[in-house]
Coordinates of C-alpha atoms in Angstrom, one line a residue:
Chain A
X1 CA 120.7 82.0 89.7
X2 CA 121.1 85.7 90.2
X3 CA 122.8 86.3 93.2
X4 CA 122.4 90.0 95.0
X5 CA 125.1 91.6 96.9
X6 CA 124.6 94.5 99.4
X7 CA 127.1 96.9 100.9
X8 CA 127.9 97.5 103.5
X9 CA 126.2 95.0 105.9
X10 CA 126.3 97.3 108.7
X11 CA 126.0 100.9 108.9
X12 CA 126.3 103.3 112.0
X13 CA 124.6 106.7 111.3
X14 CA 123.1 109.9 113.5
X15 CA 119.6 111.1 113.3
X16 CA 119.8 113.6 110.5
X17 CA 122.1 111.9 108.0
X18 CA 121.8 111.2 104.2
X19 CA 122.6 107.5 103.9
X20 CA 123.2 105.0 101.0
X21 CA 123.0 101.6 100.6
X22 CA 124.1 99.6 97.6
X23 CA 123.1 96.3 95.8
X24 CA 124.5 94.8 93.1
X25 CA 123.1 91.7 90.7
X26 CA 125.5 89.2 89.6
X27 CA 123.9 89.9 86.0
X28 CA 121.6 92.3 84.7
X29 CA 117.9 92.6 86.4
X30 CA 116.8 95.6 84.3
X31 CA 114.9 97.7 86.9
X32 CA 113.2 95.0 88.3
X33 CA 114.6 95.7 91.7
X34 CA 112.8 96.4 95.5
X35 CA 114.0 97.6 98.6
X36 CA 112.4 96.4 101.8
X37 CA 112.8 97.3 105.3
X38 CA 112.5 95.0 108.3
X39 CA 112.1 95.7 112.3
X40 CA 112.8 93.3 114.6
X41 CA 109.9 90.6 115.0
X42 CA 107.9 92.3 112.4
X43 CA 107.3 91.1 108.4
X44 CA 109.5 93.1 105.9
X45 CA 107.6 96.7 104.5
X46 CA 107.8 97.3 100.8
X47 CA 109.6 100.7 100.4
X48 CA 110.5 100.7 96.9
X49 CA 109.8 98.9 93.7
X50 CA 110.8 99.0 89.8
X51 CA 114.2 100.8 91.3
X52 CA 112.7 103.8 91.8
X53 CA 109.1 103.8 92.3
X54 CA 107.9 104.9 95.9
X55 CA 105.5 102.4 97.3
X56 CA 101.9 104.5 98.6
X57 CA 102.6 106.0 102.1
X58 CA 106.4 105.6 102.2
X59 CA 108.1 108.9 103.2
X60 CA 109.7 110.9 100.5
X61 CA 113.1 110.8 102.4
X62 CA 113.4 107.4 100.7
X63 CA 114.6 107.1 97.2
X64 CA 115.9 104.5 94.9
X65 CA 118.0 104.6 91.9
X66 CA 120.1 102.1 89.2
X67 CA 119.3 99.8 86.6
X68 CA 121.2 96.8 85.2
X69 CA 123.3 95.6 88.1
X70 CA 123.9 98.5 90.5
X71 CA 121.1 100.3 92.6
X72 CA 120.9 102.4 95.5
X73 CA 118.6 103.3 98.3
X74 CA 119.0 106.5 99.7
X75 CA 117.6 107.8 103.3
X76 CA 117.9 111.8 102.5
X77 CA 117.2 112.5 106.5
X78 CA 117.5 110.0 108.4
X79 CA 114.6 109.6 111.4
X80 CA 114.6 107.5 114.4
X81 CA 112.0 105.0 112.9
X82 CA 114.3 104.3 110.2
X83 CA 117.0 102.4 112.2
X84 CA 116.0 98.7 110.7
X85 CA 117.5 96.2 108.3
X86 CA 117.3 96.8 104.7
X87 CA 117.0 94.2 102.3
X88 CA 117.2 94.5 98.1
X89 CA 115.4 92.0 96.1
X90 CA 115.5 91.2 92.4
X91 CA 112.2 89.6 90.7
X92 CA 113.5 90.0 87.0
X93 CA 111.6 87.0 86.1
X94 CA 108.7 85.3 88.0
X95 CA 110.4 81.9 87.7
X96 CA 113.3 82.8 90.6
X97 CA 113.4 85.8 92.9
X98 CA 116.5 86.5 95.5
X99 CA 117.3 88.7 98.2
X100 CA 120.4 90.6 99.1
X101 CA 121.9 89.6 102.7
X102 CA 120.7 92.9 104.4
X103 CA 122.0 95.8 105.7
X104 CA 121.7 96.7 109.3
X105 CA 121.3 100.4 110.1
X106 CA 122.3 101.1 113.5
X107 CA 122.3 104.6 115.4
X108 CA 125.8 105.8 115.9
Chain B
X1 CA 92.3 96.5 105.0
X2 CA 94.6 94.3 102.9
X3 CA 95.6 91.4 105.4
X4 CA 97.3 87.8 105.1
X5 CA 96.9 85.4 107.8
X6 CA 99.3 82.2 107.8
X7 CA 98.7 79.0 109.8
X8 CA 99.9 75.3 110.1
X9 CA 103.4 76.0 111.5
X10 CA 104.6 74.2 114.4
X11 CA 107.1 71.5 115.6
X12 CA 108.1 68.8 113.4
X13 CA 110.8 65.9 113.7
X14 CA 113.4 65.5 110.5
X15 CA 111.8 63.8 107.4
X16 CA 108.3 64.8 108.5
X17 CA 105.7 67.0 106.8
X18 CA 103.6 69.9 107.4
X19 CA 101.0 72.4 105.6
X20 CA 101.3 76.0 105.7
X21 CA 97.9 77.9 105.0
X22 CA 97.6 81.6 104.1
X23 CA 94.1 83.1 104.0
X24 CA 93.9 86.8 102.3
X25 CA 91.4 89.5 102.6
X26 CA 90.7 93.1 101.5
X27 CA 92.5 92.9 98.1
X28 CA 91.5 90.8 94.9
X29 CA 93.3 87.7 95.7
X30 CA 93.0 86.0 92.2
X31 CA 94.6 88.7 90.6
X32 CA 98.1 88.5 92.3
X33 CA 101.2 86.4 92.1
X34 CA 101.8 84.9 95.5
X35 CA 104.9 83.7 97.3
X36 CA 106.2 82.2 100.2
X37 CA 109.5 83.7 101.9
X38 CA 111.3 82.5 104.7
X39 CA 113.5 83.9 107.5
X40 CA 115.8 81.6 109.2
X41 CA 116.5 82.7 113.2
X42 CA 118.8 85.6 113.0
X43 CA 119.4 85.4 109.0
X44 CA 118.1 87.0 105.9
X45 CA 115.1 86.7 103.8
X46 CA 115.0 83.8 101.4
X47 CA 112.3 83.5 98.9
X48 CA 110.8 80.0 98.7
X49 CA 108.2 79.6 95.9
X50 CA 105.5 81.4 94.1
X51 CA 102.5 80.7 91.9
X52 CA 101.0 82.7 89.0
X53 CA 97.4 84.1 89.4
X54 CA 95.7 80.9 87.8
X55 CA 98.0 78.6 89.3
X56 CA 99.1 77.3 85.8
X57 CA 102.9 78.5 86.7
X58 CA 104.9 77.6 90.1
X59 CA 108.6 77.8 90.7
X60 CA 111.0 77.1 93.6
X61 CA 114.2 77.9 95.1
X62 CA 116.2 75.1 94.2
X63 CA 116.9 73.8 98.1
X64 CA 113.0 73.1 98.2
X65 CA 112.3 71.3 94.8
X66 CA 110.9 68.0 95.0
X67 CA 110.0 68.4 98.4
X68 CA 107.7 71.6 98.8
X69 CA 104.3 72.1 96.8
X70 CA 102.7 75.7 96.3
X71 CA 98.9 75.6 95.6
X72 CA 96.2 77.9 95.8
X73 CA 92.5 77.9 96.0
X74 CA 90.9 81.3 94.5
X75 CA 87.7 80.3 95.6
X76 CA 88.6 80.2 99.0
X77 CA 91.2 83.2 98.9
X78 CA 93.9 80.8 100.3
X79 CA 97.5 79.8 99.4
X80 CA 99.1 76.7 100.7
X81 CA 102.8 75.4 101.0
X82 CA 103.0 71.8 101.5
X83 CA 106.4 71.0 102.9
X84 CA 107.5 67.3 102.7
X85 CA 110.8 65.5 103.8
X86 CA 111.6 68.3 106.1
X87 CA 115.3 69.3 107.3
X88 CA 116.7 71.0 110.2
X89 CA 117.6 73.8 107.8
X90 CA 114.0 74.6 106.8
X91 CA 113.5 76.0 110.3
X92 CA 112.5 79.3 109.7
X93 CA 109.6 81.9 110.0
X94 CA 107.4 81.5 106.7
X95 CA 105.9 84.6 105.4
X96 CA 102.9 84.4 102.6
X97 CA 103.1 87.3 100.4
X98 CA 101.2 89.0 97.6
X99 CA 103.4 90.4 94.7
X100 CA 101.3 93.1 93.5
X101 CA 103.7 95.8 92.5
X102 CA 104.6 94.2 89.2
X103 CA 106.2 91.3 91.1
X104 CA 107.4 93.1 94.4
X105 CA 105.7 91.9 97.5
X106 CA 103.3 94.6 98.7
X107 CA 101.7 92.8 101.2
X108 CA 103.0 90.5 104.0
X109 CA 101.5 88.4 106.4
X110 CA 103.0 88.0 110.2
X111 CA 104.5 84.7 109.5
X112 CA 104.1 81.4 111.1
X113 CA 107.1 79.4 112.8
X114 CA 108.3 76.3 111.6
X115 CA 110.8 74.6 113.4
X116 CA 112.4 71.2 112.4
X117 CA 114.0 69.3 115.4
X118 CA 114.0 65.9 117.0

């Protein structure tokens, strides 16, 4: 099974900051990596797929990069609506997906 | 409008069974891999199972193998999860997802709560 590890688990930042969340896979997932945003009481929302492809309707301040085992999600200029929990997910084969443990982005 | 609506959750005793349903609308259901993802109270996301467009391939996380069965009815735009031998650790919100972005889940239902307790 492929294990996904996100860091940090919690991140405190201010509106206007640039933030980066890292996701590491226990083995290569090439670029089969997605990022989701989840707010309390709501289902997750897809932000990025195929490591760096921006989902339709997602603001361009969100970007993803990486390949193999190391990936990053960057938010270039934090907005109030961005404070949420973020998850990475590998889907390198249809037979076993897995998520990272999540990163909670808090207001400093 | 793309929509997934889950139902069938509830309170069940350990060892009991539940059948979750998910009805899709607003997209071509039969063209999508579909998944179930769960989230225990205060915890992260856990992928549970998925199924190919024609139902010919099904995969499960190890913790539910032999107890849960995923299925679909493309004529009714419906996805199902039969859950048997339920345990306390299966308590979670269960989400139905459509995996239309090369495997990534681009549509999600609102979730249905499953509570396993005596």
